[in-house]
Short mmCIF file of C-alpha atoms in Angstrom, two decimals:
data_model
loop_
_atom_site.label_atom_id
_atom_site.label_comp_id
_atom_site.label_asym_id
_atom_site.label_seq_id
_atom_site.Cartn_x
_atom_site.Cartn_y
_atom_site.Cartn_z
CA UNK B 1 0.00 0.00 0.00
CA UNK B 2 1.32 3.74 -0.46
CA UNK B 3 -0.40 6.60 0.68
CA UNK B 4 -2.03 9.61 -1.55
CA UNK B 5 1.08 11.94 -0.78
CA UNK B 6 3.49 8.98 -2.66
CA UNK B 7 0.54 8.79 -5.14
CA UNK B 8 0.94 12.80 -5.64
CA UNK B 9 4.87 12.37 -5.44
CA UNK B 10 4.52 9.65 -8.16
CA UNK B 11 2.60 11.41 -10.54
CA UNK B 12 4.72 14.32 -10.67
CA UNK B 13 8.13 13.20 -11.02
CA UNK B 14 10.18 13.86 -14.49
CA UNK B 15 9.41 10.94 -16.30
CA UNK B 16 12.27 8.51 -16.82
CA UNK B 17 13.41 9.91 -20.38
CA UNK B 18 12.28 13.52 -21.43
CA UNK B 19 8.95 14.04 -23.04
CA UNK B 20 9.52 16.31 -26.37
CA UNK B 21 8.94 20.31 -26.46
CA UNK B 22 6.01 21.31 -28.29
CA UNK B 23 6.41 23.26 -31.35
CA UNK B 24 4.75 26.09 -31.06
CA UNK B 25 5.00 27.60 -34.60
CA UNK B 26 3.32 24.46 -35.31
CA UNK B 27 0.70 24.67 -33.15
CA UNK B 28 -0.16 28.09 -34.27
CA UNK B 29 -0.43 27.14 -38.31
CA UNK B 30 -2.49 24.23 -36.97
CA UNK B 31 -4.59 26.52 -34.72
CA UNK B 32 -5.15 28.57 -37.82
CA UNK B 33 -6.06 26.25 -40.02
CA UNK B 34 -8.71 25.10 -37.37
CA UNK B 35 -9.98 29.36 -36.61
CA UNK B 36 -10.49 29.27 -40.31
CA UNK B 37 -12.51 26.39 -40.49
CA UNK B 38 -15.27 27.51 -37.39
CA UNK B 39 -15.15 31.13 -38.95
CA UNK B 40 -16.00 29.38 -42.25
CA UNK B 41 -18.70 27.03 -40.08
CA UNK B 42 -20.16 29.87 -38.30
CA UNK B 43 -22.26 30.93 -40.83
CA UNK B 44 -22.61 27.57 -42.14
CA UNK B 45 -26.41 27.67 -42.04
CA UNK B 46 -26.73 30.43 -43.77
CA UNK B 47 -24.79 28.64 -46.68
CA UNK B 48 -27.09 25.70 -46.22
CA UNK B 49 -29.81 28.37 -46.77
CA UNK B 50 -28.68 29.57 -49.74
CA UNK B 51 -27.37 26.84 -51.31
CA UNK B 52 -31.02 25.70 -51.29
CA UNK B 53 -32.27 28.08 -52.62
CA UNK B 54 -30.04 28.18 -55.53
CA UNK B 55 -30.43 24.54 -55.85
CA UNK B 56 -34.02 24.94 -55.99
CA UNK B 57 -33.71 27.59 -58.82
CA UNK B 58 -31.22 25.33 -60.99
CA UNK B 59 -33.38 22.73 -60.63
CA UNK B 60 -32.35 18.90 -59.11
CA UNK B 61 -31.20 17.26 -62.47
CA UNK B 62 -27.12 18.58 -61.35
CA UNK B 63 -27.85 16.38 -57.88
CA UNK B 64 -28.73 13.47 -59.24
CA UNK B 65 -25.62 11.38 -60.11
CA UNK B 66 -24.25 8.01 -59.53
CA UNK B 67 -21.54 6.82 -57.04
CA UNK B 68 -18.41 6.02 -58.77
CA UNK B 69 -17.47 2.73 -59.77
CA UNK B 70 -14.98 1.05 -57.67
CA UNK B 71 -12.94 -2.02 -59.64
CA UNK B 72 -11.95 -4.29 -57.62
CA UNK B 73 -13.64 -2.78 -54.68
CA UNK B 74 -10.56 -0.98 -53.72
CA UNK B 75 -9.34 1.06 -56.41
CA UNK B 76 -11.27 3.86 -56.40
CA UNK B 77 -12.31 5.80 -59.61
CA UNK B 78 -9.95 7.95 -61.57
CA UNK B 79 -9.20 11.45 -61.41
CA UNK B 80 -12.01 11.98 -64.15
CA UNK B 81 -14.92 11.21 -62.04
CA UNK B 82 -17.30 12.13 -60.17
CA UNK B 83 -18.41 15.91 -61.07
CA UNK B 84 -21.09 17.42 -61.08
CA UNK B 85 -22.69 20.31 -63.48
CA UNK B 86 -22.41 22.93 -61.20
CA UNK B 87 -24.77 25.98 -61.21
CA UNK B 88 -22.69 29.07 -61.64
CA UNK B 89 -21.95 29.82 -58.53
CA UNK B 90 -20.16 33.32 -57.48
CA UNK B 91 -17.91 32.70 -54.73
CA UNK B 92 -19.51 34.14 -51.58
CA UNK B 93 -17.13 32.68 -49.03
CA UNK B 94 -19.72 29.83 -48.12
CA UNK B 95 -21.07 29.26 -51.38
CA UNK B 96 -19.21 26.26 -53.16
CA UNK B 97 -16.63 27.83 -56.20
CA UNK B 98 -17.24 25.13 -58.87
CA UNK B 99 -18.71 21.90 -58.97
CA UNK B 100 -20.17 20.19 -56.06
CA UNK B 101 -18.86 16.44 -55.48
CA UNK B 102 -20.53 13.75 -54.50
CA UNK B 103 -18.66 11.25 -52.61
CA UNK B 104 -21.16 8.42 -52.58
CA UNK B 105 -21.03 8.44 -48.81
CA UNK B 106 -23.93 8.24 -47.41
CA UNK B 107 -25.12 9.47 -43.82
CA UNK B 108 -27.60 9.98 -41.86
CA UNK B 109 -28.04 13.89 -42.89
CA UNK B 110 -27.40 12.99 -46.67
CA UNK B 111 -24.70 11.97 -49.02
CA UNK B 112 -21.15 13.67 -48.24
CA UNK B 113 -20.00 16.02 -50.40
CA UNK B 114 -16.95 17.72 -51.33
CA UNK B 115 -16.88 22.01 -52.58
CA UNK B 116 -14.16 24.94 -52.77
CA UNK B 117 -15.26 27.25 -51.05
CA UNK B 118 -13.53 30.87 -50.81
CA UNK B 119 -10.78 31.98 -48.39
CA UNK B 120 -9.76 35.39 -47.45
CA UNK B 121 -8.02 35.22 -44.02
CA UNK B 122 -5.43 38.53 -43.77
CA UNK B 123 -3.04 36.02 -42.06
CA UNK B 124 -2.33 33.78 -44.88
CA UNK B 125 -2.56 36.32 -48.26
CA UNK B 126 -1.66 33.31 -50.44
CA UNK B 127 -4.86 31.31 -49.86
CA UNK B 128 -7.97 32.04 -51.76
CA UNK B 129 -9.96 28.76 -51.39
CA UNK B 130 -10.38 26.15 -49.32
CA UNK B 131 -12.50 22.73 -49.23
CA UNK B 132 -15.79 22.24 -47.75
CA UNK B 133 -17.05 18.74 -46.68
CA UNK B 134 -20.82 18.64 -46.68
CA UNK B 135 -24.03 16.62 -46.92
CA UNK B 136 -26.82 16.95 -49.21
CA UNK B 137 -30.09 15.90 -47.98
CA UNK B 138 -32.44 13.88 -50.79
CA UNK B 139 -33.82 17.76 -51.42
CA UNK B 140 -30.63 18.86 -52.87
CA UNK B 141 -30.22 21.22 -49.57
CA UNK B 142 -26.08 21.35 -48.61
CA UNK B 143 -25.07 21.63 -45.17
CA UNK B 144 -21.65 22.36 -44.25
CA UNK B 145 -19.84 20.37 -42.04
CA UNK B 146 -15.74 21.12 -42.14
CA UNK B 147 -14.11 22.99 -43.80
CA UNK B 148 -9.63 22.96 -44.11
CA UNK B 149 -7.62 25.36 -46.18
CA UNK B 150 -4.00 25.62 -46.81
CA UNK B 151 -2.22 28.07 -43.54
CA UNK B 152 0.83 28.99 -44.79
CA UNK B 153 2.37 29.91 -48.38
CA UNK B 154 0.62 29.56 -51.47
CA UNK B 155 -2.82 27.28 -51.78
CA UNK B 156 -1.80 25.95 -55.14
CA UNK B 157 1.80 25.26 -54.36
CA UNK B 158 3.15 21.56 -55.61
CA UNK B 159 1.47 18.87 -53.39
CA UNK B 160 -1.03 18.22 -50.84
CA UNK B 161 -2.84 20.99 -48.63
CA UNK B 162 -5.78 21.57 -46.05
CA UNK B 163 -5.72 17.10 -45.25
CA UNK B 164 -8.10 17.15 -43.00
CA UNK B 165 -8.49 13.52 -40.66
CA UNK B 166 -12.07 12.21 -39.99
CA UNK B 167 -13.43 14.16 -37.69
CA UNK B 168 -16.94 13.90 -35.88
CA UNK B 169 -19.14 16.88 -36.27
CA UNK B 170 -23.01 16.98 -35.05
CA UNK B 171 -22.25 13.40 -34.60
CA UNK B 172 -21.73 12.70 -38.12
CA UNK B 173 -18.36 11.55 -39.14
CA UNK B 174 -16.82 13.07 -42.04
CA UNK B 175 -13.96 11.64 -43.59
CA UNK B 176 -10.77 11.90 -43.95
CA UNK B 177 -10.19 14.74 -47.32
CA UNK B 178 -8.08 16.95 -48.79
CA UNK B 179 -6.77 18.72 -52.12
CA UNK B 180 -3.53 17.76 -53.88
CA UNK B 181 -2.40 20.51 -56.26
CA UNK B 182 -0.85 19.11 -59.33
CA UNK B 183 -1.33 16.16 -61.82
CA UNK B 184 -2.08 13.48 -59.48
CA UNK B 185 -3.91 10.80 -61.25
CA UNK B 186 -3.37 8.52 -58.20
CA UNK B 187 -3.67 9.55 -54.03
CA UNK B 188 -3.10 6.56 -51.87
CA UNK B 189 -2.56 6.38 -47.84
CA UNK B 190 -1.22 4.00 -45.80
CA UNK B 191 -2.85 1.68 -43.69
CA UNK B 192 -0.54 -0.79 -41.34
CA UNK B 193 1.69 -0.83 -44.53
CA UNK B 194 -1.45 -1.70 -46.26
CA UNK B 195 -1.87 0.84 -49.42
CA UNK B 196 -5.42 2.23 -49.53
CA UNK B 197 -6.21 4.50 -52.54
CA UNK B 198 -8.40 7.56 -52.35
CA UNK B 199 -11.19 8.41 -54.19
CA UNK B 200 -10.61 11.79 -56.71
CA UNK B 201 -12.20 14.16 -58.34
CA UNK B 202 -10.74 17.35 -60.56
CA UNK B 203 -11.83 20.81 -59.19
CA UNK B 204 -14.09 22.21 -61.62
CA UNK B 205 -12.56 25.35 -61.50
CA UNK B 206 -9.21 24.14 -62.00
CA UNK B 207 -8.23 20.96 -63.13
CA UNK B 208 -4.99 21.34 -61.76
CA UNK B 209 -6.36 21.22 -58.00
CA UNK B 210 -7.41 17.37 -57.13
CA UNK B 211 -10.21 17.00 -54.11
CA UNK B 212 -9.88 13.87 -52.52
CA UNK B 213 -11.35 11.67 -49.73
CA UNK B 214 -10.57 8.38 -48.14
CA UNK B 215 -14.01 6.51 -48.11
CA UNK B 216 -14.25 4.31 -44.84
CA UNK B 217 -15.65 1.08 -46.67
CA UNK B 218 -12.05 1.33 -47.89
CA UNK B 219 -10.40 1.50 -44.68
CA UNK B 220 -10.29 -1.60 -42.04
CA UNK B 221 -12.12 0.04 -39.54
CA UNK B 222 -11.67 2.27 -37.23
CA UNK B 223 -8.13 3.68 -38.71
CA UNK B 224 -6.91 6.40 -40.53
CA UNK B 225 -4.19 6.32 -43.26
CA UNK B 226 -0.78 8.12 -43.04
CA UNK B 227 1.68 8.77 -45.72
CA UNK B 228 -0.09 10.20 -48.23
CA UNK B 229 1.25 9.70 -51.67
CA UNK B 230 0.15 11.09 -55.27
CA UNK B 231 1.35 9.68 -58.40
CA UNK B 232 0.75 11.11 -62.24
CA UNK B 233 -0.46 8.96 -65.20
CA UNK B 234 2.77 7.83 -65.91
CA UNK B 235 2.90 6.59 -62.05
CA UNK B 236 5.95 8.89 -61.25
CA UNK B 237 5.56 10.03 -57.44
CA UNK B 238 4.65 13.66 -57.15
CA UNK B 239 5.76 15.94 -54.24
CA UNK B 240 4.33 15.34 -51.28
CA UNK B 241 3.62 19.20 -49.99
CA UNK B 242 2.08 18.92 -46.59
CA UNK B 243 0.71 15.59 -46.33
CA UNK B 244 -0.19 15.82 -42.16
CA UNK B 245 -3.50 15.30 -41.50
CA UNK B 246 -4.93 18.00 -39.59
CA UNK B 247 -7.43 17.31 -36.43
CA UNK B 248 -9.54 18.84 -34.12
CA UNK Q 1 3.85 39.08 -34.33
CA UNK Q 2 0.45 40.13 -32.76
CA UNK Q 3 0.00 41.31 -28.78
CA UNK Q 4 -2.33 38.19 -28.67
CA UNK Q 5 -0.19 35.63 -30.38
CA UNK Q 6 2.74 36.65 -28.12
CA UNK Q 7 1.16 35.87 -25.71
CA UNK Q 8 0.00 32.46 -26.68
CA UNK Q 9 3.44 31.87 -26.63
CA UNK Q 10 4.52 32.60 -23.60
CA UNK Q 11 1.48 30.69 -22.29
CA UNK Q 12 2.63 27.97 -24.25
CA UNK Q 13 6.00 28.19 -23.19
CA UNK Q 14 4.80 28.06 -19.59
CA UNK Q 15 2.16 25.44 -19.69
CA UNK Q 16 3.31 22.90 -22.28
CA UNK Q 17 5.40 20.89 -20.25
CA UNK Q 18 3.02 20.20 -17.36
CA UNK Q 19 0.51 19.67 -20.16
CA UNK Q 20 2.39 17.29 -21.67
CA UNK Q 21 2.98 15.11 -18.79
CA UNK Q 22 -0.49 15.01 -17.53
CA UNK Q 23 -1.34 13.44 -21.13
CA UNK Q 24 1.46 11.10 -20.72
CA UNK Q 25 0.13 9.95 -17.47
CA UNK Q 26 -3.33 9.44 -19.15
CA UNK Q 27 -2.18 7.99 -22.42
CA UNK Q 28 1.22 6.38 -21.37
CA UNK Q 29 2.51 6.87 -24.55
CA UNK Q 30 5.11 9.59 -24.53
CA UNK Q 31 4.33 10.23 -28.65
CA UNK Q 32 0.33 9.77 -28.71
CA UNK Q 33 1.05 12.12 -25.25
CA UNK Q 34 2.96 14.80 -27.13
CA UNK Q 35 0.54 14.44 -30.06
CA UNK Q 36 -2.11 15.22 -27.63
CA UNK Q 37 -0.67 18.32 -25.68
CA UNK Q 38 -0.28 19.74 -29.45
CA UNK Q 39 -3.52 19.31 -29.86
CA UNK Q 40 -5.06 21.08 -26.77
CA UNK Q 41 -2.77 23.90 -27.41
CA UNK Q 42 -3.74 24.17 -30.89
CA UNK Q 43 -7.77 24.11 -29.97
CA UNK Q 44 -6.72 26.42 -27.20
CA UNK Q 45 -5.01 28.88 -29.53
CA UNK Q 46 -8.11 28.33 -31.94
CA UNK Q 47 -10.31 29.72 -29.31
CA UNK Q 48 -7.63 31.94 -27.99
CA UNK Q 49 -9.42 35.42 -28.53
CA UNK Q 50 -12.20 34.00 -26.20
CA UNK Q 51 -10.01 32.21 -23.58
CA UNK Q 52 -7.28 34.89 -23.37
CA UNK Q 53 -9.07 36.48 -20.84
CA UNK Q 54 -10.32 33.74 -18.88
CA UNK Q 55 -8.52 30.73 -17.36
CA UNK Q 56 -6.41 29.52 -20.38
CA UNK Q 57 -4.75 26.76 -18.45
CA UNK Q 58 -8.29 25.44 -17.42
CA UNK Q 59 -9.48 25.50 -21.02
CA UNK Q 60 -6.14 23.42 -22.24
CA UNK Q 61 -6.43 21.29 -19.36
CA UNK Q 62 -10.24 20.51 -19.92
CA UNK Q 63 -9.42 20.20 -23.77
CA UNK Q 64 -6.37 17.51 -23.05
CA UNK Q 65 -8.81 15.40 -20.71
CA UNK Q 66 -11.92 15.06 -22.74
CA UNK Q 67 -9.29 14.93 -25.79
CA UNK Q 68 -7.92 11.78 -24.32
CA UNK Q 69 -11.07 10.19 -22.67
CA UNK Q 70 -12.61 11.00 -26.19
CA UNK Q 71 -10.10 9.30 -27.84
CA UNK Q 72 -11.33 7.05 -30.72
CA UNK Q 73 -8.26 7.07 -31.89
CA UNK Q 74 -6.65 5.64 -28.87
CA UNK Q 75 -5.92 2.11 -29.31
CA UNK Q 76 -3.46 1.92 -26.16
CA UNK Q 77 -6.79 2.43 -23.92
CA UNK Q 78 -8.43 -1.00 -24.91
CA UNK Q 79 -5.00 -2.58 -23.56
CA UNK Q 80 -5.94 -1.54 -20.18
CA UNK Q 81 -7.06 -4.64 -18.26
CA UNK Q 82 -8.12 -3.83 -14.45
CA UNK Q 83 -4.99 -5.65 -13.30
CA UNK Q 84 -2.43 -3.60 -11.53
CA UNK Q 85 0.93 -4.90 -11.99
CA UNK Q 86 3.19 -5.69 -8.77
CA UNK Q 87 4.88 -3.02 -7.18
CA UNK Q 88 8.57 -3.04 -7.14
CA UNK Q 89 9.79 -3.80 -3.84
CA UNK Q 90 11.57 -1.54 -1.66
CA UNK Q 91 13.29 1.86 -2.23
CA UNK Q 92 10.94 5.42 -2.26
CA UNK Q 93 8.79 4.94 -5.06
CA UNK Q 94 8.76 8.75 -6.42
CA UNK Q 95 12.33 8.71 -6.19
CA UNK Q 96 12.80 5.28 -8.14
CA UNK Q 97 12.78 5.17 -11.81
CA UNK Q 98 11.09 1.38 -11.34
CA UNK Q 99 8.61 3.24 -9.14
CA UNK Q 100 7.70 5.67 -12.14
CA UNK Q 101 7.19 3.14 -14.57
CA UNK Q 102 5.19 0.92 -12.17
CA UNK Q 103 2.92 3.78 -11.55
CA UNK Q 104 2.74 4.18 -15.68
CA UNK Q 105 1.39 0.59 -15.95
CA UNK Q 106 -0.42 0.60 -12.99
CA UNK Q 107 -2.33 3.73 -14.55
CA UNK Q 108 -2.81 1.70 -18.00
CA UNK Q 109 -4.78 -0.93 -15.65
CA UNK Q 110 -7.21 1.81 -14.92
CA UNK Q 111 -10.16 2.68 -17.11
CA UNK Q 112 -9.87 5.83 -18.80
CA UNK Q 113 -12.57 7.75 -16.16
CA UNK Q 114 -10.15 6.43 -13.59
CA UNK Q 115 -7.05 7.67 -15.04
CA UNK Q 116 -8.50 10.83 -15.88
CA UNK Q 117 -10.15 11.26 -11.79
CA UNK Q 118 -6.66 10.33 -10.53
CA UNK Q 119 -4.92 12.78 -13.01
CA UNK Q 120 -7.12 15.80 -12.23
CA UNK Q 121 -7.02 14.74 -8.73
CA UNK Q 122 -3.75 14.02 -7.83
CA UNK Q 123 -1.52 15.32 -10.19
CA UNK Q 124 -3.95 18.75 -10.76
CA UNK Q 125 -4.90 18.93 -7.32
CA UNK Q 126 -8.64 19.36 -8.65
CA UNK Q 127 -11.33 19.13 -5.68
CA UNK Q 128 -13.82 16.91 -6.60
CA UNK Q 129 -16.77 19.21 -7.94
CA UNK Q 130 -13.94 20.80 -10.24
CA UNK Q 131 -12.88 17.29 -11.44
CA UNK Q 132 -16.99 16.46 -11.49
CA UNK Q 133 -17.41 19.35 -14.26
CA UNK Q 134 -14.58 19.00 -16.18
CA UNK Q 135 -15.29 15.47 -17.05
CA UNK Q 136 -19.07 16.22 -16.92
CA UNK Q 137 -20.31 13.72 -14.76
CA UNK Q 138 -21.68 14.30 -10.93
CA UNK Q 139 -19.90 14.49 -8.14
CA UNK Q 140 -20.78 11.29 -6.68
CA UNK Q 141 -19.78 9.93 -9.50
CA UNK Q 142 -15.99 11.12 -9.42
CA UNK Q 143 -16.16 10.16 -5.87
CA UNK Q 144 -17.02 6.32 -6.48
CA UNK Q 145 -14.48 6.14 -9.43
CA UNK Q 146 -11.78 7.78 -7.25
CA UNK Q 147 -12.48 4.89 -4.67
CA UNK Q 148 -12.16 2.32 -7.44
CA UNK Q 149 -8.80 3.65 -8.72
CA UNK Q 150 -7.34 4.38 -5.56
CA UNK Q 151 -8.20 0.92 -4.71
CA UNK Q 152 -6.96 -0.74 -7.59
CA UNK Q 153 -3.66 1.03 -7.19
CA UNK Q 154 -3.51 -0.22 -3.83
CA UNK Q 155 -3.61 3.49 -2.30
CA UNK Q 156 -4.41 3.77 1.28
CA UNK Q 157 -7.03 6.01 2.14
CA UNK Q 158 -8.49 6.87 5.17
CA UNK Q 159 -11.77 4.56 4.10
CA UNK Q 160 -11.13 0.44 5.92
CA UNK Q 161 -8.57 -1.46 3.68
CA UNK Q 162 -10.87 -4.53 3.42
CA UNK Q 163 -13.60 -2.06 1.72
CA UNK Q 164 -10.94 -1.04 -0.59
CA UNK Q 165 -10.23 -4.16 -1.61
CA UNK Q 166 -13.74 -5.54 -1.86
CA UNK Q 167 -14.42 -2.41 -4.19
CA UNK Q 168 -11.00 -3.00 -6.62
CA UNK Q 169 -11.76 -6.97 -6.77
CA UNK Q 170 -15.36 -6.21 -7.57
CA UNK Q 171 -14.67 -3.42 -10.16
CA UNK Q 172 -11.76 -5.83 -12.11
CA UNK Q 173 -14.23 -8.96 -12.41
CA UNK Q 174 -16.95 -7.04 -14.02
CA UNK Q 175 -14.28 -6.47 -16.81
CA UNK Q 176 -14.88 -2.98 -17.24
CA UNK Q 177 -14.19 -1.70 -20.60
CA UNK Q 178 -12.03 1.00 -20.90
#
């Protein structure tokens, strides 16, 4: 038996080896990254809002469009799928900037959905967009979920930007997404050493900016993947940009 | 650099350490631990305009625990198994390096409530109705699981040993899940 004060002593002595120093300039981009996204989620309804309404106007036909195929039932489909006819959107900060993709995940809330959306944060002059991920309900109405953008340099610098890990939010889980910029006709992650590939899609806006997502029926469950990679057509790796998976 | 960013850092300068090893005595990890300290300082600094001005260290403290009791991502928790390993004999135990790491493993054997009632208890100094709102739960509640862990880590209290033990041996053969 010891007594609480050994207890107390116990818990607060130096553990045997050093624990590591915190970076805080990292913790600051990180921190950023995550203001951005609840300014961006803040007025999230009112995007929902008006997304429905513009939806309503443009009618449902844009919605309505299959989930990609998946050969194999791992590789997921090319970089040419799945995008939708988007209405012509101007960017309003909350509005999506280009097509609106559909991941073919579907939640309670609706099927989850991938948009740029605009960025203008003071603090980090070489982002203009970010990605949103979303659900649509059956009536075409978006609501926005998270959102990640690039925090430091340039949002269309060689590589990946904004990876956001699965997150929970109003108990729905989103998962894990991103945007590589460059010719990336192949994202994959790691799993256990496992290779899991990503679904893609081309931004609408700018086919040089690839939205991805790792779907969870690929995953085993309950893990995330690490190591991203991208590859082009030709299968050479790409640069790897900032590949960390953000959180919170 | 901005007046509020500055200091952020010096708050994280100050805190991060202490921060740090209260996650490693929930976790008992020192990597997933450092992984989670980052992340209560970068939710605090996320909130940081609102919290600047209140009790930061409460906020990253409150943001740590319910990161770490939240944990789905937290694989080491399901290895805790209600049995407390065997104390090494002799020597003072804060002193003893074998007396730290016993006290690491013996924390792994408690369920992640426990940990995180001895934690804010012990190594916070957290009365009970402080440690009863930060984890959201009443204060009878903390009180009951602070009996459990204390017994399972073989800590005398001024409660009857025999009671203590009766509680621990009850609490491990139910098999509580983590």
């Amino acid at each position: 038996m010891m007594d609480l004060d050994t207890l107390r002593s116990g818990l607060r002595a130096a553990p045997g080896q050093p624990l590591g120093a915190v970076d805080i300039e990292h913790v600051m981009a990180r921190g950023r990254r995550l203001r951005v996204r609840r300014r961006l989620l803040a007025s999230g309804g009112a995007a929902a809002l008006a997304a429905a309404v513009l939806a309503a106007s443009a009618g449902s036909s844009w919605l309505a469009q299959p989930r990609p195929a998946v050969p194999g039932g791992t590789a997921p489909p090319s970089s040419a799928a799945p995008s939708l006819a988007a209405p012509s959107w101007a960017a309003q900060g909350q509005d999506p900037v280009g097509a609106v993709v559909p991941t073919g995940i579907r939640l309670r809330g609706g099927e989850v959905v991938l948009y740029a959306v605009a960025v203008g944060e003071p603090s980090v002059p070489g982002v203009h967009f970010g990605v949103m991920a979303g659900q649509m309900d059956a009536d075409g109405r978006l609501t926005a979920r998270v959102a990640s953008n690039e925090v430091t340099g340039s949002d269309r610098a060689a590589g990946f930007h904004a990876v956001q890990a699965a997150t929970e939010v109003d108990g729905v889980w989103m998962p894990e997404f991103g945007y590589y910029a460059g010719p990336a006709a192949k994202i994959s992650g790691s799993v256990g050493g496992q290779v899991i590939r990503a679904r893609q899609a081309r931004w609408s806006q700018d086919p040089g900016v690839v939205l991805f997502w790792f779907d969870p029926a690929d995953l085993p469950a309950g893990k995330q993947p690490s190591r991203l990679s991208a590859f082009d057509a030709a299968g050479r790796a790409l640069p790897t940009g900032d590949a960390t998976a953000g959180h919170g | 650099m901005s007046r509020g960013d500055e200091e952020f850092v010096e708050f994280a300068r100050a805190s991060s350490g202490r921060l740090t090893h209260a996650a490693y005595l929930l976790i008992g990890d020192r990597h997933l631990a450092e992984d989670a300290a980052q992340t209560a300082l970068v939710r605090t600094y996320a909130a940081w305009s609102r919290v600047r001005r209140q009790d930061a260290y409460a906020y990253a403290r409150k943001v740590l625990v319910n990161h770490v009791t939240d944990g789905w991502r937290r694989p080491l928790r399901e290895r805790a198994s209600g049995e407390v390993p065997d104390r090494p004999a002799g020597g003072d135990l804060a002193d003893e390096v074998a007396g730290r790491q016993w006290l690491v493993e013996a924390l792994g054997a408690l369920s992640p409530r426990e940990r995180a009632v001895v934690v804010l208890r012990y190594f916070f100094d957290l009365p009970e109705t402080a440690v009863a709102s930060e984890l959201d739960v009443t204060v009878g509640t903390v009180k009951s699981t602070n009996f459990r862990a204390l017994a399972k880590l073989r800590v005398r209290t001024d409660r009857p040993v025999a009671s203590a033990r009766a509680a621990g041996d009850t609490t491990t053969s139910r098999g509580e899940r983590p």
